[in-house]
Coordinates of C-alpha atoms and ligand atoms in Angstrom, one line a residue:
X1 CA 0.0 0.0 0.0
X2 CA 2.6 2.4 1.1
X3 CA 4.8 1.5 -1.8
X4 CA 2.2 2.4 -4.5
X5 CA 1.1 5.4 -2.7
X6 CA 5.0 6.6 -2.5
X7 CA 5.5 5.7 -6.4
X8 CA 2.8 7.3 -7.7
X9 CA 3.5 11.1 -5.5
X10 CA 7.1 10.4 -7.3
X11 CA 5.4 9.7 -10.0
X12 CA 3.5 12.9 -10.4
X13 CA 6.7 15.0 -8.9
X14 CA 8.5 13.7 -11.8
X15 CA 6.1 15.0 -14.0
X16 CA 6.0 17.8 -12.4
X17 CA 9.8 18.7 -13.3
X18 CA 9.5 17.7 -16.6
X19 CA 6.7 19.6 -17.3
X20 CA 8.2 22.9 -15.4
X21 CA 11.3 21.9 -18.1
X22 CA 15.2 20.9 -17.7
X23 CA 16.3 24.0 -16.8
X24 CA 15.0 23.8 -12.9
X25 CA 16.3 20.4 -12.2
X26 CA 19.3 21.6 -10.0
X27 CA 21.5 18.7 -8.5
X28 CA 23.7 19.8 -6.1
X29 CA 27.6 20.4 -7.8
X30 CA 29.7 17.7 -6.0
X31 CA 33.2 19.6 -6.4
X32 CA 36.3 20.4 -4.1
X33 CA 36.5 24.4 -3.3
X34 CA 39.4 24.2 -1.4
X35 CA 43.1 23.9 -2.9
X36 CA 46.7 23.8 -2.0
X37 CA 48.2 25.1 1.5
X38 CA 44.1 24.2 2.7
X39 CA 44.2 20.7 1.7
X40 CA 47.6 20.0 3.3
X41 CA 45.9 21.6 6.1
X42 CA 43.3 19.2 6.3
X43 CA 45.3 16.2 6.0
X44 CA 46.9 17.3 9.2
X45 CA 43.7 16.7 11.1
X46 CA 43.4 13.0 10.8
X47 CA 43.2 10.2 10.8
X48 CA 40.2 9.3 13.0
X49 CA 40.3 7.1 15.3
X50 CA 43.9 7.6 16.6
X51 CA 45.8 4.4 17.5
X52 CA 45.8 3.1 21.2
X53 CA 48.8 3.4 23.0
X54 CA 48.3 2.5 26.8
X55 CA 49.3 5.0 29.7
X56 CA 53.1 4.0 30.7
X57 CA 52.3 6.0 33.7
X58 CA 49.4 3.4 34.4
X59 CA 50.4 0.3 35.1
X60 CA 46.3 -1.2 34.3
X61 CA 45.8 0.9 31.1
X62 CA 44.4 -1.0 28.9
X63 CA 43.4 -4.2 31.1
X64 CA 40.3 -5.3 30.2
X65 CA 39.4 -6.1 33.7
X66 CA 40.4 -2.7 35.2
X67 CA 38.2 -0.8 32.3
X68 CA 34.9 -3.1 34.0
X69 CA 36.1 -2.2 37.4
X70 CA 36.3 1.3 36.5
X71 CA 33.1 1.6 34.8
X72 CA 31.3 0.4 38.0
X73 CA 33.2 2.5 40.0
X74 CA 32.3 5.7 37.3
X75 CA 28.8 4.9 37.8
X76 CA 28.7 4.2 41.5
X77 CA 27.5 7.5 43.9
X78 CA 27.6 5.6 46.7
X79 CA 31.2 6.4 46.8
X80 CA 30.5 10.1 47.6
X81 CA 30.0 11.8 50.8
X82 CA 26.6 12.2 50.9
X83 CA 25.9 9.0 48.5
X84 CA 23.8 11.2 45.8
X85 CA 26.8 11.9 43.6
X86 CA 28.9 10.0 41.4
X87 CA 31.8 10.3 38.0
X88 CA 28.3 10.4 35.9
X89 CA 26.8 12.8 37.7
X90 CA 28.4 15.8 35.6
X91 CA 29.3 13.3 32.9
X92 CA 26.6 12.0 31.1
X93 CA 26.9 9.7 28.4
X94 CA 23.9 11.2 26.2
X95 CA 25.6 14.8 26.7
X96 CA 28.6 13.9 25.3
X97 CA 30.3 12.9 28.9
X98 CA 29.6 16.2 29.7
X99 CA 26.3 17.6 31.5
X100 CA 24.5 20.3 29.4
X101 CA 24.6 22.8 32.8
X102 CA 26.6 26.2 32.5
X103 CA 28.5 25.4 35.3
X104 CA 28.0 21.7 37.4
X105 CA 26.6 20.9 40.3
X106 CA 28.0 18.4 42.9
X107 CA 27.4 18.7 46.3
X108 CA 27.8 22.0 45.9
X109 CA 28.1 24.4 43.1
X110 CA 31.0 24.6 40.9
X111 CA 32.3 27.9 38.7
X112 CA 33.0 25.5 35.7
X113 CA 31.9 24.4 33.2
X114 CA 32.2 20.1 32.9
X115 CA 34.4 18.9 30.3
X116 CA 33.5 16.1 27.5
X117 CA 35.4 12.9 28.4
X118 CA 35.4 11.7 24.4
X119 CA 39.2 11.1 23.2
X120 CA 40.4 12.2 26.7
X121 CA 43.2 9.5 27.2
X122 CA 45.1 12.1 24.1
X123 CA 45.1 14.8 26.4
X124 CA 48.8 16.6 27.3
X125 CA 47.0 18.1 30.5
X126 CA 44.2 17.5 32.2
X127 CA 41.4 20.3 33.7
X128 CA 40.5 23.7 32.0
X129 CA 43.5 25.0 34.4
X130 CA 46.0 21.7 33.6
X131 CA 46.3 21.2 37.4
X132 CA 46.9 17.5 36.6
X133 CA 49.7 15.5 34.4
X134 CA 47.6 11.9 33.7
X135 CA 44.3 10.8 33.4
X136 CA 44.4 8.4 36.7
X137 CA 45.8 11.9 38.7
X138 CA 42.8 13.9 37.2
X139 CA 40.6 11.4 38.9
X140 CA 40.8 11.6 42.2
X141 CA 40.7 15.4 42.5
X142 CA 36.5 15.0 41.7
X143 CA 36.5 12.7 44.6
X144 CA 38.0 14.6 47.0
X145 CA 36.5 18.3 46.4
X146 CA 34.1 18.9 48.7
X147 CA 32.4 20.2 46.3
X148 CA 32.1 17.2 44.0
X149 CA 31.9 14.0 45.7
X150 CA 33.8 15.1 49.1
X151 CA 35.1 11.9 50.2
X152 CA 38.6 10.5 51.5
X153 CA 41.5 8.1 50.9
X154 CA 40.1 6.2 54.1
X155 CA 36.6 6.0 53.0
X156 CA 37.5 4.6 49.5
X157 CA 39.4 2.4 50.9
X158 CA 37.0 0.8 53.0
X159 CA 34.5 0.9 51.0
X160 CA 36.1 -1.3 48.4
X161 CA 37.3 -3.7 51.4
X162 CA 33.5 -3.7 52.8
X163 CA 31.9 -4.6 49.3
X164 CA 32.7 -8.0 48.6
X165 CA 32.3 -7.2 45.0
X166 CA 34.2 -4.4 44.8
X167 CA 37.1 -6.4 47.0
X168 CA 36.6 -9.0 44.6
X169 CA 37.1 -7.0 41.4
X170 CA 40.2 -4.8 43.1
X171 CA 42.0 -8.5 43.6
X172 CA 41.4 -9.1 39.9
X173 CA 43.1 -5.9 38.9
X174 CA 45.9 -5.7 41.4
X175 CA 46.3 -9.3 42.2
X176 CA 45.9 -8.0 46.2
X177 CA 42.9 -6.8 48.2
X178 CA 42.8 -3.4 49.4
X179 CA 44.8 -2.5 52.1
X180 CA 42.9 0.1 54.2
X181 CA 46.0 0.3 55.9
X182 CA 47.6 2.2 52.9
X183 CA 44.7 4.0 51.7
X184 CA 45.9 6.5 49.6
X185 CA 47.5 3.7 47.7
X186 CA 44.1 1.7 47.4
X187 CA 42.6 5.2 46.2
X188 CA 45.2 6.1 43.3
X189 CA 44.3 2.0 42.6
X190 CA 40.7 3.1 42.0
X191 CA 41.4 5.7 39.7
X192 CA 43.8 4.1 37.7
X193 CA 40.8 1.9 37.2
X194 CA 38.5 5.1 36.4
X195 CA 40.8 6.4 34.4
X196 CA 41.4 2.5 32.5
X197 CA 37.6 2.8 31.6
X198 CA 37.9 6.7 30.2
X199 CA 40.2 5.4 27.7
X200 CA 37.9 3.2 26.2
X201 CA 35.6 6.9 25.5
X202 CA 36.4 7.1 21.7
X203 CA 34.3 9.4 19.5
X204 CA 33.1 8.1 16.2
X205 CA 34.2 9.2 12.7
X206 CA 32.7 11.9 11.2
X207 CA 31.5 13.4 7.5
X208 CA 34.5 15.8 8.1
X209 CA 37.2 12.3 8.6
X210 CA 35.6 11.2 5.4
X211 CA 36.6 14.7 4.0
X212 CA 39.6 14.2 5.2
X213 CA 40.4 10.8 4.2
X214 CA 39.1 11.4 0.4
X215 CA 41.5 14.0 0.2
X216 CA 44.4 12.3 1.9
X217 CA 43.4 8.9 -1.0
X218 CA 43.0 12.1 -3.9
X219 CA 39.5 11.2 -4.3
X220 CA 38.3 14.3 -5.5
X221 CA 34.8 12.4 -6.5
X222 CA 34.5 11.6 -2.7
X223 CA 35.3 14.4 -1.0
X224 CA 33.4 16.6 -3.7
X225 CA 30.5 15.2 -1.3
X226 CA 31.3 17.3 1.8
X227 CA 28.6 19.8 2.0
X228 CA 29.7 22.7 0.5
X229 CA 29.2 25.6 3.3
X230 CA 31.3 23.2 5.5
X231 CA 34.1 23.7 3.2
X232 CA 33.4 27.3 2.9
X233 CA 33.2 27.0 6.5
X234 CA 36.9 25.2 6.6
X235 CA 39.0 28.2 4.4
X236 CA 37.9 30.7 7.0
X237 CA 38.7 27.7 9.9
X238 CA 42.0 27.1 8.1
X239 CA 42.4 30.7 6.9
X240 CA 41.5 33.7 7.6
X241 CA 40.1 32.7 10.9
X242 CA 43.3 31.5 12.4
X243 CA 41.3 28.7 14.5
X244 CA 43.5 25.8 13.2
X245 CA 46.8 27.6 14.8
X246 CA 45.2 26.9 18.5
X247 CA 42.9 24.0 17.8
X248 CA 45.0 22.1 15.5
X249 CA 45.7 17.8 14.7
X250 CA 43.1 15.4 14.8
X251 CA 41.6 16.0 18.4
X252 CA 41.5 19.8 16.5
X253 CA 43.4 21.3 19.9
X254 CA 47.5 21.4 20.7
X255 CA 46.7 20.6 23.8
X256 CA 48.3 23.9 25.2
X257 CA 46.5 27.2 26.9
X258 CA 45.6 30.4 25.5
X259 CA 43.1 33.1 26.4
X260 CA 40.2 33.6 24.2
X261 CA 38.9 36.3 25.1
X262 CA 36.4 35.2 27.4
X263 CA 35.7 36.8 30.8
X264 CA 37.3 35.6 33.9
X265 CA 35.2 36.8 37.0
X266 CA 33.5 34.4 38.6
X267 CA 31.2 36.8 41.0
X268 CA 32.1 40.2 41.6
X269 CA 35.7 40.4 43.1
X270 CA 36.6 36.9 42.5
X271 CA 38.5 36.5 39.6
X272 CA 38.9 32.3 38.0
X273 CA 42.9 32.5 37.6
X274 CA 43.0 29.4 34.9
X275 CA 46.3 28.1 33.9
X276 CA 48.3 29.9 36.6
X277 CA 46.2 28.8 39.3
X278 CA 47.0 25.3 37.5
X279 CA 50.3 25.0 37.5
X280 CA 50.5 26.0 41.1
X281 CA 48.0 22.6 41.7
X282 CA 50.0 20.8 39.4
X283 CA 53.7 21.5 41.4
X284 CA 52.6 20.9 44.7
X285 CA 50.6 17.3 43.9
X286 CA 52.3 14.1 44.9
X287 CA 49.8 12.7 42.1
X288 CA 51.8 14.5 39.4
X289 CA 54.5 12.4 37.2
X290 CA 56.9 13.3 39.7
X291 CA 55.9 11.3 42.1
X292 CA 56.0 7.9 43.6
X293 CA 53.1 6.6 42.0
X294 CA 53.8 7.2 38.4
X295 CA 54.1 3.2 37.3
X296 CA 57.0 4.1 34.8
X297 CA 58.9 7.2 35.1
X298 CA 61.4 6.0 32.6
X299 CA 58.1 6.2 29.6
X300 CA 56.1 8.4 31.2
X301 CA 58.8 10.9 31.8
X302 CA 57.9 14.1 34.1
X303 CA 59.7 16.5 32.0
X304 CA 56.9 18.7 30.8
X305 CA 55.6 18.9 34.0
X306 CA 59.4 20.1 35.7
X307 CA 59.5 22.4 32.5
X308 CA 56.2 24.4 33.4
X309 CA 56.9 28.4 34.4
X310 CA 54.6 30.2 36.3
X311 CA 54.5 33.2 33.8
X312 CA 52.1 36.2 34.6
X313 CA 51.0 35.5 30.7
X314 CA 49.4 32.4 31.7
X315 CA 47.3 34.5 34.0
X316 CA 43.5 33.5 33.3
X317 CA 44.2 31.4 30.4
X318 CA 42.1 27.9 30.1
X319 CA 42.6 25.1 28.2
X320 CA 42.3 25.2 24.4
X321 CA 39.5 22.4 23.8
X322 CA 39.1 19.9 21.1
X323 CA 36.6 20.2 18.6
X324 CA 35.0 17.3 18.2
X325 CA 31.5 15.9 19.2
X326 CA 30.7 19.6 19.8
X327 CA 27.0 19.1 18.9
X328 CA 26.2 17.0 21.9
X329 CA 28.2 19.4 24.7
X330 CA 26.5 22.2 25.0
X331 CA 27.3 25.4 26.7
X332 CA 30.5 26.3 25.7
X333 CA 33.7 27.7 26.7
X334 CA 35.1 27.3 30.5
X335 CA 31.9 28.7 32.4
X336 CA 30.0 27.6 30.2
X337 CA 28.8 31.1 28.8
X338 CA 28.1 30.7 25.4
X339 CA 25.0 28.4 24.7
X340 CA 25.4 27.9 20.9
X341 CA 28.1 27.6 18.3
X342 CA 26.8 30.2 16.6
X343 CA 27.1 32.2 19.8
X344 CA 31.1 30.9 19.7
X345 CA 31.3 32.0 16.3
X346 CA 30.1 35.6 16.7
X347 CA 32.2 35.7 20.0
X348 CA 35.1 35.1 17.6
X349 CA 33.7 37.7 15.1
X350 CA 33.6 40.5 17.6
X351 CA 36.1 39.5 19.6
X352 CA 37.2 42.6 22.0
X353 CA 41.2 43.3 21.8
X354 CA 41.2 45.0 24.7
X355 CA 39.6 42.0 26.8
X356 CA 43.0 39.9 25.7
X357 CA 45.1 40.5 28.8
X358 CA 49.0 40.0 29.8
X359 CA 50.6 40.0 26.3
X360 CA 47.7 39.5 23.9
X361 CA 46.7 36.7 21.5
X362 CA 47.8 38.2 18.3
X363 CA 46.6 35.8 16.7
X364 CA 43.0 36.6 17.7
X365 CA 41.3 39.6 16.2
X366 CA 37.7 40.7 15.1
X367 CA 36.8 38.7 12.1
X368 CA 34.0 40.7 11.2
X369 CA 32.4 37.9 9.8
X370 CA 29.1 38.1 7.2
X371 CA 26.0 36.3 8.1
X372 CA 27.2 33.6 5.1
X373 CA 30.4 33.2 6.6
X374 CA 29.1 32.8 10.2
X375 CA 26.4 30.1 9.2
X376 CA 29.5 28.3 7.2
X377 CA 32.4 27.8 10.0
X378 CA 29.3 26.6 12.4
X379 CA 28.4 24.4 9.1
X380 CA 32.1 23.7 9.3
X381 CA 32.3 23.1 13.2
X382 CA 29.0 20.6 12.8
X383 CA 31.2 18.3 10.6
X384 CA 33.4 17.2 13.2
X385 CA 30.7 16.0 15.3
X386 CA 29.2 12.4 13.9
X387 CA 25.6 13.4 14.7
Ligands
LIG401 C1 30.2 18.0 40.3 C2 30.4 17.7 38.9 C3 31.6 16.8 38.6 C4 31.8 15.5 39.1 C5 31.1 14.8 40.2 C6 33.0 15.0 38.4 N1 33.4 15.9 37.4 FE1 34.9 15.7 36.1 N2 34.7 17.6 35.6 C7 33.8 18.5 36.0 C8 34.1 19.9 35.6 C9 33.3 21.1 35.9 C10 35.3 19.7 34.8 C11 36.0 20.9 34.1 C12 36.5 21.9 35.1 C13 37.9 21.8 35.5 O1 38.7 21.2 34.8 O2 38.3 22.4 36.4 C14 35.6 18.3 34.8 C15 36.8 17.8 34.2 C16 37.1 16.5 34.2 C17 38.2 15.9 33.4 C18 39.2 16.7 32.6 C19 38.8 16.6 31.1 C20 39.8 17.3 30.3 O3 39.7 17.3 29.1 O4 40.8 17.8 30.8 C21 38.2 14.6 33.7 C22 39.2 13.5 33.2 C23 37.1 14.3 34.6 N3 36.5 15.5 34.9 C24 36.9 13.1 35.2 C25 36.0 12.9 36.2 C26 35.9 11.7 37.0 C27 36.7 10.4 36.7 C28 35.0 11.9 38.0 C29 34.6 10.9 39.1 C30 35.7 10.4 40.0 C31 34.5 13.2 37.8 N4 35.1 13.8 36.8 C32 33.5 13.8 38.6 C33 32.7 18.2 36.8 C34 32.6 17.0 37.6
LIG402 C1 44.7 31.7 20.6 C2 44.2 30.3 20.5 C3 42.8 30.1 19.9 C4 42.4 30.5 18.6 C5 43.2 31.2 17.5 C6 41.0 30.0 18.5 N1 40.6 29.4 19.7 FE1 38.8 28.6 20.0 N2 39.3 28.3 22.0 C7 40.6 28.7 22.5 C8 40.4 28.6 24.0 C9 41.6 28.9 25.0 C10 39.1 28.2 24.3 C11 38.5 28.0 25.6 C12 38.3 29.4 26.2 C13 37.6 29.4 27.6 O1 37.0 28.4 28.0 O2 37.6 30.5 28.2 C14 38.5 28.0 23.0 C15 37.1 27.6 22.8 C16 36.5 27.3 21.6 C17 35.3 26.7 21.4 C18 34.4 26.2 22.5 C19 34.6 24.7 22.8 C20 34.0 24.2 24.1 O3 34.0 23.0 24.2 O4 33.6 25.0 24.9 C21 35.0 26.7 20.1 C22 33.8 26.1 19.4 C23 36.1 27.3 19.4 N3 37.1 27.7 20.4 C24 36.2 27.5 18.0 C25 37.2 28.3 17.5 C26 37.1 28.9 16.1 C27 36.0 28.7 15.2 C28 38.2 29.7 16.0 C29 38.6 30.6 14.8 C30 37.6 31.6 14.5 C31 39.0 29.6 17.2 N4 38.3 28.8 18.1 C32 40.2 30.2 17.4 C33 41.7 29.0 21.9 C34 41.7 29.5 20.5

């Protein structure tokens, strides 16, 4: 029934067209806009997925059974103070790992904005303010904030010991149970189990990887398929626009800090310091790569983290984010200010000079944008995301 009903409105569409003539049957030109110094651009942004390579650092990276003891433990708020809040709390699978709020909400209120965990095993540094060196080290900050989960090394500890599963599973990891003698050592156990299952949070490819890929094979035919205000969209992202110089490679960031412009008052007289704030956190840490519970200093060397300066410059910067998955993490930027793309787009386009403190991002400057060009660099920013 369907079928015939759905042939015949073709049917009499068809006719239509031919009766309206040739000349307003339009199909859309599959061709490559983009040329040259572009292209080898491009190329630099892939491939997608990037290879594994297990955390040296992290003696259970990539241990199948540490990834399945971390998940539980990810999901699990009765490891928080109060019981109510757990990893998943502020990082929601259907949000893209992060939680759609301008700034979270543990058991108390944050000033940031939560972070996507997709691709996060590639990162350099780990918070908006790089205040950690590894993944593992990352996690157990959220469970000791008060304001996240606000618990302790001695109440992890005993409650994997008093959970027979949990005991069970730890055993399995470490080949021991937990100590609650040594606690802090049973709690940098559980989130090198946390941080085992983060790894395994990979996005998906995307019509931009397919772009990418075409061009990278010289299938012209191919990548003549990517929409063509997303590649409009990628000459300003890899031009004019400067973005590519920040947010660059195939997690489309280099991993470093910068200051975008954006505000950094969290309530009147209260100022969010970023990356210098960080790298105070970072020195003083016995989790950093320095310390005794890096599994392999010799790999995992702790010679970014020594080379670190506490320059004014860095002063309110945050950490330049990765582009991808976008589409599922809104608000944007580190307090979470900006609610759309487009909004990041026109932040970019009128971006105030005289906001860029210490000694200026030259590289950012008012790109007085059209209302075309606006509509094709979010185009352009929707491509990395797979849906
Ligand atoms: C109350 C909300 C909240 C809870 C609970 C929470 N997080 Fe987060 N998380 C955030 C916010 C906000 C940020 C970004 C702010 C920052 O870095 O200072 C973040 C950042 C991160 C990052 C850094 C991502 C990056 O790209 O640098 C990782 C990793 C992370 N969280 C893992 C965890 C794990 C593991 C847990 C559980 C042990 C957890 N979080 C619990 C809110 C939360
Ligand atoms: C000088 C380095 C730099 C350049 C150039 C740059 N960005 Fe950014 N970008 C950043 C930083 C730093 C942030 C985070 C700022 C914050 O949270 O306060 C950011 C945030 C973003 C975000 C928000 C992502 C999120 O998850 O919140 C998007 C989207 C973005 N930039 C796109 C662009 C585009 C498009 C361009 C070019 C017009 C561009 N960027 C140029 C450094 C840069």
């Amino acid at each position: 029934m369907m079928v015939t009903r759905r042939n015949s409105i073709c049917f009499v569409f068809a006719a239509i067209l031919m009766w309206l003539g040739p000349g307003l049957i339009t199909l859309p030109v599959a061709q490559v806009i983009l040329t040259g110094d572009k292209i080898k651009a491009i190329k630099r942004h892939g491939p997608w997925p990037p290879v594994f390579e297990e955390d040296p650092s992290n003696r259970v990276s990539g241990s199948a059974l540490a990834v399945e003891f971390g998940r539980k433990l990810f999901l699990d708020p009765s490891l928080s103070r109060d019981g109510d809040v757990a990893c998943v709390t502020c990082h929601l699978p259907e949000k893209g790992w992060s939680d759609g709020q301008e700034t979270s909400k543990g058991i108390s209120q944050l000033d940031r904005n939560s972070q996507s965990l997709y691709n996060v095993r590639n990162n350099r540094w780990y918070g908006l303010d790089g205040r950690t060196d590894s993944l593992w080290a990352h996690s157990i900050g959220p469970m000791l904030d008060e304001r996240e989960m606000g618990t302790s090394p001695e109440a992890i500890a005993s409650a994997l010991a008093q959970d027979a599963e949990y005991s069970r599973m730890y055993e399995q990891v470490y080949g021991e149970p937990p100590d609650v003698s040594d606690p802090q050592a049973v709690m940098v156990n559980a989130a090198k189990a946390i941080a085992a299952f983060q790894e395994t949070i990979v996005s998906w490819r995307t019509p931009f990887d397919d772009f990418r890929d075409a061009l990278a094979n010289g299938d012209m035919e191919a990548a003549g398929t990517y929409p063509q205000d997303a590649q409009r969209g990628a000459r300003i992202f890899f031009g004019k626009g400067n973005c590519s110089l920040c947010h660059s490679g195939p997690m489309f960031t280099n991993g470093e800090f910068a200051d975008a412009g954006m505000g950094y008052f969290v309530r009147p007289g209260e100022v969010d310091t970023g990356r210098h704030g960080g790298i105070e956190k970072l020195r003083a840490s016995p989790f950093n790569l320095s310390g005794k519970f890096n599994d392999n200093p010799e790999q995992a060397s702790d010679w970014a983290t020594r080379q670190v300066a506490l320059h004014p410059k860095t002063f309110g910067e945050f950490k330049i984010p990765p582009l991808r998955e976008l589409t599922q993490t809104a608000p944007y930027m580190h307090d979470g200010s900006l609610a759309t793309l487009e909004d990041v787009v026109r932040h970019y386009s009128e971006i105030d000079e005289e906001r860029l403190h210490a000694d200026g991002e030259n590289i950012l400057r008012p790109l007085k944008l059209s209302e075309q060009e606006i509509a094709d660099l979010v185009a352009f920013l929707e491509s990395l995301s797979s849906f």
